[in-house]
Short mmCIF file of C-alpha atoms in Angstrom, two decimals:
data_model
loop_
_atom_site.label_atom_id
_atom_site.label_comp_id
_atom_site.label_asym_id
_atom_site.label_seq_id
_atom_site.Cartn_x
_atom_site.Cartn_y
_atom_site.Cartn_z
CA UNK A 35 20.51 -0.47 4.76
CA UNK A 36 17.78 -2.45 6.43
CA UNK A 37 14.26 -1.99 5.21
CA UNK A 38 11.04 -2.44 7.14
CA UNK A 39 10.92 -5.86 8.77
CA UNK A 40 7.90 -7.72 10.06
CA UNK A 41 7.60 -10.80 12.23
CA UNK A 42 6.35 -13.42 12.03
CA UNK A 43 6.18 -13.81 8.28
CA UNK A 44 3.33 -16.27 8.68
CA UNK A 45 0.94 -16.87 11.55
CA UNK A 46 -1.70 -19.57 11.80
CA UNK A 47 -4.08 -19.38 14.73
CA UNK A 48 -7.44 -20.66 15.82
CA UNK A 49 -10.60 -18.64 16.00
CA UNK A 50 -10.85 -16.85 19.33
CA UNK A 51 -7.11 -16.68 19.99
CA UNK A 52 -4.99 -13.57 20.55
CA UNK A 53 -2.18 -12.62 18.16
CA UNK A 54 0.56 -10.02 18.05
CA UNK A 55 2.24 -8.85 14.87
CA UNK A 56 5.49 -6.91 15.05
CA UNK A 57 6.93 -4.21 12.80
CA UNK A 58 10.45 -2.77 12.81
CA UNK A 59 10.49 0.43 10.74
CA UNK A 60 13.43 1.88 8.86
CA UNK A 61 15.79 3.59 11.29
CA UNK A 62 15.02 7.28 11.59
CA UNK A 63 11.50 7.04 10.22
CA UNK A 64 9.12 8.80 12.56
CA UNK A 65 5.90 7.85 10.79
CA UNK A 66 4.60 4.27 10.87
CA UNK A 67 1.50 2.82 9.24
CA UNK A 68 -0.38 -0.46 9.31
CA UNK A 69 -2.41 -1.66 6.34
CA UNK A 70 -4.37 -4.85 5.74
CA UNK A 71 -4.57 -6.60 2.40
CA UNK A 72 -7.30 -9.15 1.86
CA UNK A 73 -7.23 -11.59 -1.03
CA UNK A 74 -7.80 -9.85 -4.35
CA UNK A 75 -7.81 -6.40 -2.81
CA UNK A 76 -5.36 -3.58 -2.45
CA UNK A 77 -3.93 -2.65 0.95
CA UNK A 78 -6.38 -0.81 3.24
CA UNK A 79 -5.29 1.70 5.85
CA UNK A 80 -5.61 0.70 9.49
CA UNK A 81 -3.63 3.09 11.69
CA UNK A 82 -0.95 5.79 11.57
CA UNK A 83 1.63 6.62 14.23
CA UNK A 84 3.64 9.80 14.44
CA UNK A 85 6.28 9.05 17.04
CA UNK A 86 4.75 7.15 19.94
CA UNK A 87 1.18 8.26 19.51
CA UNK A 88 -1.53 6.89 17.25
CA UNK A 89 -2.43 9.98 15.25
CA UNK A 90 -5.19 8.23 13.31
CA UNK A 91 -6.73 4.85 14.11
CA UNK A 92 -9.84 5.36 12.01
CA UNK A 93 -9.10 2.32 9.83
CA UNK A 94 -9.13 -0.22 12.65
CA UNK A 95 -12.20 -2.38 11.93
CA UNK A 96 -13.36 -2.77 15.55
CA UNK A 97 -12.19 -2.74 19.15
CA UNK A 98 -10.60 -6.19 18.85
CA UNK A 99 -7.75 -4.46 17.02
CA UNK A 100 -5.19 -2.37 18.87
CA UNK A 101 -1.68 -1.15 18.07
CA UNK A 102 1.12 0.37 20.12
CA UNK A 103 4.46 2.00 19.49
CA UNK A 104 5.77 2.69 23.00
CA UNK A 105 9.25 3.98 22.15
CA UNK A 106 8.54 5.52 18.78
CA UNK A 107 10.22 2.75 16.83
CA UNK A 108 8.92 -0.83 16.90
CA UNK A 109 5.17 -1.24 16.66
CA UNK A 110 2.93 -4.15 17.60
CA UNK A 111 -0.50 -4.78 16.14
CA UNK A 112 -2.65 -6.79 18.52
CA UNK A 113 -5.78 -8.69 17.59
CA UNK A 114 -8.00 -10.15 20.28
CA UNK A 115 -10.55 -12.94 19.82
CA UNK A 116 -9.51 -13.53 16.24
CA UNK A 117 -12.16 -14.34 13.64
CA UNK A 118 -11.83 -16.10 10.29
CA UNK A 119 -12.51 -12.80 8.56
CA UNK A 120 -9.30 -11.40 10.07
CA UNK A 121 -7.28 -13.64 7.74
CA UNK A 122 -5.24 -11.35 5.51
CA UNK A 123 -1.75 -9.99 4.94
CA UNK A 124 -0.92 -7.28 7.46
CA UNK A 125 1.51 -4.76 6.03
CA UNK A 126 3.57 -2.23 7.90
CA UNK A 127 5.09 0.86 6.28
CA UNK A 128 7.26 3.70 7.51
CA UNK A 129 8.32 7.10 6.25
CA UNK A 130 10.42 10.08 7.34
CA UNK A 131 7.33 12.16 7.76
CA UNK A 132 3.66 11.90 7.01
CA UNK A 133 3.99 13.49 3.58
CA UNK A 134 6.93 11.37 2.53
CA UNK A 135 7.04 8.14 0.53
CA UNK A 136 5.91 5.11 2.49
CA UNK A 137 8.16 2.05 2.40
CA UNK A 138 6.52 -1.28 3.06
CA UNK A 139 7.65 -4.39 4.84
CA UNK A 140 7.05 -7.92 3.50
CA UNK A 141 3.93 -8.37 5.56
CA UNK A 142 2.63 -10.97 7.99
CA UNK A 143 0.25 -13.53 6.51
CA UNK A 144 -2.35 -14.27 9.14
CA UNK A 145 -4.61 -17.28 8.78
CA UNK A 146 -7.37 -17.82 11.30
CA UNK A 147 -8.78 -21.35 11.25
CA UNK B 142 -17.20 2.43 -2.85
CA UNK B 143 -13.90 2.04 -4.63
CA UNK B 144 -12.26 5.46 -4.81
CA UNK B 145 -9.28 4.16 -6.78
CA UNK B 146 -10.05 1.72 -9.55
CA UNK B 147 -7.83 -0.50 -11.62
CA UNK B 148 -10.26 -2.07 -14.02
CA UNK B 149 -7.84 -4.51 -15.64
CA UNK B 150 -7.02 -7.39 -13.30
CA UNK B 151 -4.27 -8.57 -15.64
CA UNK B 152 -2.18 -7.55 -18.63
CA UNK B 153 0.16 -9.60 -20.77
CA UNK B 154 2.81 -8.06 -23.06
CA UNK B 155 5.82 -9.18 -25.03
CA UNK B 156 9.31 -8.34 -23.86
CA UNK B 157 10.52 -5.12 -25.43
CA UNK B 158 7.03 -3.73 -26.02
CA UNK B 159 5.23 -1.04 -24.05
CA UNK B 160 3.13 -1.89 -20.99
CA UNK B 161 0.35 0.54 -20.13
CA UNK B 162 -1.38 0.19 -16.79
CA UNK B 163 -4.42 2.32 -16.09
CA UNK B 164 -5.99 3.75 -12.98
CA UNK B 165 -9.10 5.88 -12.38
CA UNK B 166 -10.09 7.74 -9.25
CA UNK B 167 -13.31 9.31 -8.10
CA UNK B 168 -12.30 11.57 -5.22
CA UNK B 169 -11.39 15.02 -6.51
CA UNK B 170 -9.55 15.73 -3.25
CA UNK B 171 -6.78 13.34 -4.23
CA UNK B 172 -3.77 15.29 -5.43
CA UNK B 173 -0.85 12.91 -5.09
CA UNK B 174 -0.59 9.58 -6.85
CA UNK B 175 1.82 6.70 -6.58
CA UNK B 176 2.53 3.39 -8.24
CA UNK B 177 3.79 0.44 -6.26
CA UNK B 178 5.05 -2.87 -7.60
CA UNK B 179 4.55 -6.08 -5.67
CA UNK B 180 6.21 -9.46 -6.13
CA UNK B 181 4.69 -12.57 -4.48
CA UNK B 182 5.46 -12.86 -0.77
CA UNK B 183 6.98 -9.38 -0.67
CA UNK B 184 5.64 -6.03 0.37
CA UNK B 185 4.76 -3.31 -2.17
CA UNK B 186 7.79 -1.44 -3.50
CA UNK B 187 7.51 2.24 -4.39
CA UNK B 188 8.01 2.82 -8.10
CA UNK B 189 7.07 6.36 -9.11
CA UNK B 190 4.78 9.18 -8.06
CA UNK B 191 3.17 12.31 -9.46
CA UNK B 192 1.70 15.41 -7.95
CA UNK B 193 -1.45 16.96 -9.37
CA UNK B 194 0.49 20.07 -10.40
CA UNK B 195 2.16 17.96 -13.08
CA UNK B 196 0.79 15.87 -15.91
CA UNK B 197 3.84 13.70 -16.47
CA UNK B 198 6.70 12.28 -14.47
CA UNK B 199 9.43 10.10 -15.89
CA UNK B 200 12.01 7.87 -14.25
CA UNK B 201 14.03 5.69 -16.57
CA UNK B 202 11.76 3.17 -18.26
CA UNK B 203 8.76 4.28 -16.18
CA UNK B 204 6.51 7.23 -16.97
CA UNK B 205 3.33 8.20 -15.20
CA UNK B 206 0.75 10.39 -16.92
CA UNK B 207 -2.00 12.23 -15.07
CA UNK B 208 -5.21 13.54 -16.66
CA UNK B 209 -6.93 15.49 -13.91
CA UNK B 210 -10.03 16.36 -15.89
CA UNK B 211 -10.64 12.68 -16.58
CA UNK B 212 -9.46 11.61 -13.12
CA UNK B 213 -7.22 9.10 -14.83
CA UNK B 214 -3.59 8.14 -14.60
CA UNK B 215 -1.50 5.61 -16.39
CA UNK B 216 1.88 3.98 -15.97
CA UNK B 217 3.94 3.31 -19.07
CA UNK B 218 6.84 0.88 -19.00
CA UNK B 219 9.11 1.00 -22.03
CA UNK B 220 10.69 -1.35 -22.91
CA UNK B 221 9.02 -4.03 -20.82
CA UNK B 222 11.26 -6.71 -19.33
CA UNK B 223 10.40 -10.13 -17.86
CA UNK B 224 11.57 -8.89 -14.46
CA UNK B 225 8.76 -6.32 -14.57
CA UNK B 226 6.24 -9.15 -14.13
CA UNK B 227 4.46 -8.32 -10.87
CA UNK B 228 1.26 -6.84 -9.48
CA UNK B 229 1.11 -3.07 -9.89
CA UNK B 230 -0.93 -1.00 -7.47
CA UNK B 231 -2.10 2.52 -8.04
CA UNK B 232 -2.47 4.58 -4.85
CA UNK B 233 -3.68 8.07 -4.06
CA UNK B 234 -3.54 10.52 -1.21
CA UNK B 235 -4.81 14.02 -0.69
CA UNK B 236 -2.99 16.97 0.81
CA UNK B 237 -6.35 18.72 0.77
CA UNK B 238 -7.93 15.93 2.80
CA UNK B 239 -7.84 17.67 6.13
CA UNK B 240 -5.81 15.76 8.66
CA UNK B 241 -5.39 12.63 6.56
CA UNK B 242 -2.97 13.47 3.79
CA UNK B 243 -0.79 10.51 4.71
CA UNK B 244 -3.47 7.90 4.14
CA UNK B 245 -2.94 5.94 0.94
CA UNK B 246 -5.98 4.60 -0.87
CA UNK B 247 -5.08 1.70 -3.14
CA UNK B 248 -6.65 0.12 -6.19
CA UNK B 249 -7.02 -3.64 -6.42
CA UNK B 250 -3.93 -4.03 -8.58
CA UNK B 251 -3.11 -5.25 -12.08
CA UNK B 252 -1.03 -8.36 -12.66
CA UNK B 253 1.48 -7.64 -15.40
CA UNK B 254 3.10 -10.55 -17.19
CA UNK B 255 5.95 -9.82 -19.56
CA UNK B 256 6.63 -12.76 -21.82
CA UNK B 257 10.17 -13.39 -23.09
#
């Protein structure tokens, strides 16, 4: 069975540019999460979707970050006007429900030059 | 403030011996704890979990111990194998944390190296 997939695996962009990161959750998982892992740190929560709606976006660092999940499956994390400090690994996870085990994708390594 | 702490950045053990990875937490509202393993260029992989109603959970070579009074948990791997070499993350969540029991709070990880 397919796990969580994320594309691209690596993204290099210039400061000020716009990027989109995609997550395909495990089929049938209704809950989807985005985390960010900076160098030397553990993953930090960004946003949680239950179905199509963002149930909790309290971890998004500022309004340059936005995420959508229009059909309750694939999710896209969007970052506007990227800054060097946005460089990190962006991890997506999914689960059957919000109390269930979260399964992570391989991540997208974002480097902002 | 780091609510979940893994104070050992690295640990090296010999194949066949026991590996003990430690984790401390400060938030008494946490009541569910997980260990994830991460290989380079891969996402974290769920390993084992424990609820605060238990003090031990075992799955094959992996055992997690929880000491609620000390706010401490540990992961024991016996016997350790070279393929266990990875970064191990401790994570916590809280069913009592109103409205946010899904949110995992991670430690910084411990790099385990198992030498053949």
